[in-house]
Amino acid sequence: MKVELWEITRVPEIFIVRCARVSRGKSGTNELILLDDARDFIRKLIKRGHESVLEHAWATFYIEGISRVCLAQLTRHRIASFTVESQRFVTPKETFVIPPSFEKPDDPSIKAMVDAYLETSKAVFENLLASGIPKEDARFMLPQAITTSLVMTANFREWRHILKLRTAPDAQWEIRALCTEIGKILMEHAPSVFEDIMEEK
Amino acid sequence: MKVELWEITRVPEIFIVRCARVSRGKSGTNELILLDDARDFIRKLIKRGHESVLEHAWATFYIEGISRVCLAQLTRHRIASFTVESQRFVTPKETFVIPPSFEKPDDPSIKAMVDAYLETSKAVFENLLASGIPKEDARFMLPQAITTSLVMTANFREWRHILKLRTAPDAQWEIRALCTEIGKILMEHAPSVFEDIMEEK
Amino acid sequence: MKVELWEITRVPEIFIVRCARVSRGKSGTNELILLDDARDFIRKLIKRGHESVLEHAWATFYIEGISRVCLAQLTRHRIASFTVESQRFVTPKETFVIPPSFEKPDDPSIKAMVDAYLETSKAVFENLLASGIPKEDARFMLPQAITTSLVMTANFREWRHILKLRTAPDAQWEIRALCTEIGKILMEHAPSVFEDIMEEK
Amino acid sequence: MKVELWEITRVPEIFIVRCARVSRGKSGTNELILLDDARDFIRKLIKRGHESVLEHAWATFYIEGISRVCLAQLTRHRIASFTVESQRFVTPKETFVIPPSFEKPDDPSIKAMVDAYLETSKAVFENLLASGIPKEDARFMLPQAITTSLVMTANFREWRHILKLRTAPDAQWEIRALCTEIGKILMEHAPSVFEDIMEEK
């Protein structure tokens, strides 16, 4: 799995406070906003549940090497924008996400069976393409473990919602790992916005 | 593939016109709205691009036996509500959607290879479960052709958008078949809303 | 203020459970769902925060006689559909919402001033129309207290969100009165969905 | 009316193409994207109706001095984020948007009537505040011409939709002027995204 931050609002905490000041009729003043003050202000906003102003900041991530299982969960978030590697038109990299539970020290036969099966999958897929079957049909045979790439953009309010849900203890392990990674990067850029969710994770 | 209409606004064309009359300040009058007049009115609205009033009518479909490939496309529509059979907690029916292009009269070897592969898939999946691997991990091995079930609710404006996109000639065959089915059912209940998209399909 | 329920999902609590069962792979069975069981089930869903299945049920209200102040707050909810009486094309009923705080038993001068002012408003508005000024311009002179009508449709998950926010003690009095009215009606049709928010209101 | 661009995606046309390349499986290559090539690519995307990738670019505007009439139209766009000057807690600047149609060279009496009325409005509003009526109630008396300020963020796909609708000949004059201003600024930063809508405006 690879996670890259591709775009983010410049100095997002200051920007959020600048936007918030408009609701209090203070937009005209060009008063300097100090980062520490901005952070205190945002912490208070979040405690009171006033999260709408967080929508003015946004971040775009490039994500590589997650399974189609994980993608299916990710795209269920509807207040976000996605551009996903097309399986209709692109021959996928034939790499797979292997659940850690498959690695049993006392029973290597599971891993062996899975490896052989995935080799078969690739052979079937390539055979279908060689027989003139279009990519968009051949992919029906690919296991859901097949990796994919995407770009995902969301605003900070929605990132908070996604991270809260998907880094929780009952979240599925792959999306949890992905969202923990995303959360760590967002923490570097806007700690006051994400610390209540990401701390101790 | 099975498509069932589970819920729909009562007499939707009359209801849409009843809502539209509010924008013209005519809500107080309890004037009878005739179905023919309602349909003429809706056709004019759609021609002028005034589709927002169509959002007051809704329809819910139960869909069974589509592939995870098709599901992935369907859930990309963000102005709709989905409840999908959980692969984390439910052992899926081990049935698969087979692309029609696999059936080559002159080359039965393709179908034979696919059949054997799908049998292997099932065996691997069941073996993993038998070895104590949780469902949510074992499913990584399932081919994307595996079938699933879901309920999907959207308003009429969004159904128009989905049907226009997904019944177009360049749409992928499975979602096209599904949306043609949905469109036919919606045509029975509200022809004036869907006829410009569904006619000749 | 007048609030009428114009449309609602039939027996919504049963319908919600019917949809929820799909996620557990139980859609095929035509098992009877008892209302009491449905309600228990929904209460548990809500306690666990699993509200997405509530999106399959929806309700449409016709609302008459709220101020443009209240309308402005209402239309800020983005996961809902609105058809509003057009001020561009309809001559509004010249009735106004008077805040209760204007009625001071010890100081009738406030009410008198306001009454006189509203009469002036009407005269100015009518004068403008008589001078050939288009409605869409003349309305700039109308006080925000002017009443309007609308139809509003939202799903149950969103109605929950709106009611929670807008019936809270710090909500503005007019939208609070409106949403309390809406909540009471929804309580009659789906108590298990709304009781945690509406009880004691 | 004052319109300021407060935030926008850096070199948005290049960024959009960078995102689009992911759908074709080309994200790994660090190939240079030339601005002219990016523009040609975006023009083709738009012609084919493939606008989803435009959602990865965003712009935030600060808008000052529009009427509450214009605000009401603007906030009806639901795929956008708004922070509006609060009339509940902020004493508004008592300035008004005067429709150009009020200025009749041959009939100065209209303008005179309106001016006198607006002076009365201010006096009534101030009197109410002086009598201890809360701001959130006194504002009911303010004419809809009263000005307000806001911050608005939307992605490029939605800005296209808003500009197309609101710069059309039948759009209301104030929102048309506002959106023409916004469109001109966006044209400077991403001509290939907005030129088909904004040219000749």
XYZ file of C-alpha atoms in Angstrom, chain A residues 32-117:
86
model
C -3.023 38.609 11.575
C -4.144 35.143 12.727
C -1.519 33.333 14.806
C -1.228 29.569 14.362
C -1.598 28.859 18.076
C -4.753 30.959 18.284
C -6.119 29.277 15.174
C -5.577 25.861 16.729
C -7.278 26.828 19.989
C -10.203 28.221 18.017
C -10.581 25.048 15.924
C -10.456 22.813 19.010
C -13.342 24.813 20.475
C -15.350 24.648 17.234
C -15.003 20.868 17.134
C -15.956 20.476 20.800
C -19.158 22.435 20.132
C -19.891 20.349 17.033
C -19.582 23.341 14.688
C -17.799 21.448 11.948
C -19.288 23.048 8.827
C -16.451 25.565 8.460
C -14.001 22.646 8.131
C -15.513 22.025 4.685
C -13.519 24.898 3.202
C -10.268 22.936 3.546
C -9.683 19.835 1.457
C -7.036 17.248 0.712
C -6.349 14.904 -2.206
C -4.571 11.569 -1.745
C -3.107 9.210 -4.302
C -3.531 5.619 -3.088
C -1.828 2.617 -4.676
C -1.929 -1.092 -3.983
C -5.192 -1.509 -2.104
C -7.516 -4.402 -2.877
C -10.853 -4.082 -4.671
C -12.378 -5.108 -1.324
C -10.963 -1.958 0.248
C -11.912 0.162 -2.756
C -15.530 -0.978 -2.442
C -15.630 0.269 1.153
C -13.899 3.534 0.322
C -16.214 4.496 -2.523
C -19.244 4.054 -0.272
C -18.340 7.474 1.176
C -20.501 9.724 -0.927
C -19.194 13.179 -0.008
C -15.878 12.667 -1.753
C -14.486 12.557 -5.294
C -12.808 9.515 -6.786
C -10.802 8.737 -9.896
C -10.096 5.025 -10.001
C -7.850 2.984 -12.297
C -10.232 1.583 -14.895
C -10.505 -2.209 -15.050
C -12.474 -1.809 -18.271
C -9.599 -0.274 -20.171
C -6.397 -0.890 -18.218
C -4.716 -4.265 -17.779
C -4.232 -4.349 -14.005
C -0.915 -5.002 -12.341
C -1.314 -8.609 -11.301
C -0.471 -8.046 -7.666
C -2.691 -9.040 -4.775
C -3.373 -7.993 -1.202
C -2.884 -11.032 1.036
C -4.763 -10.906 4.367
C -2.293 -11.339 7.284
C -4.522 -14.091 8.693
C -3.375 -16.333 5.808
C 0.129 -16.499 7.275
C -0.173 -19.274 9.832
C 3.237 -20.271 11.232
C 1.920 -23.717 12.164
C 0.100 -24.321 8.872
C 2.022 -23.253 5.759
C -0.422 -25.197 3.578
C -2.874 -22.284 3.558
C -0.361 -19.869 2.127
C 0.744 -22.478 -0.407
C -2.840 -23.106 -1.557
C -3.481 -19.377 -1.907
C -0.272 -18.804 -3.854
C -1.096 -21.582 -6.281
C -4.628 -20.281 -6.682
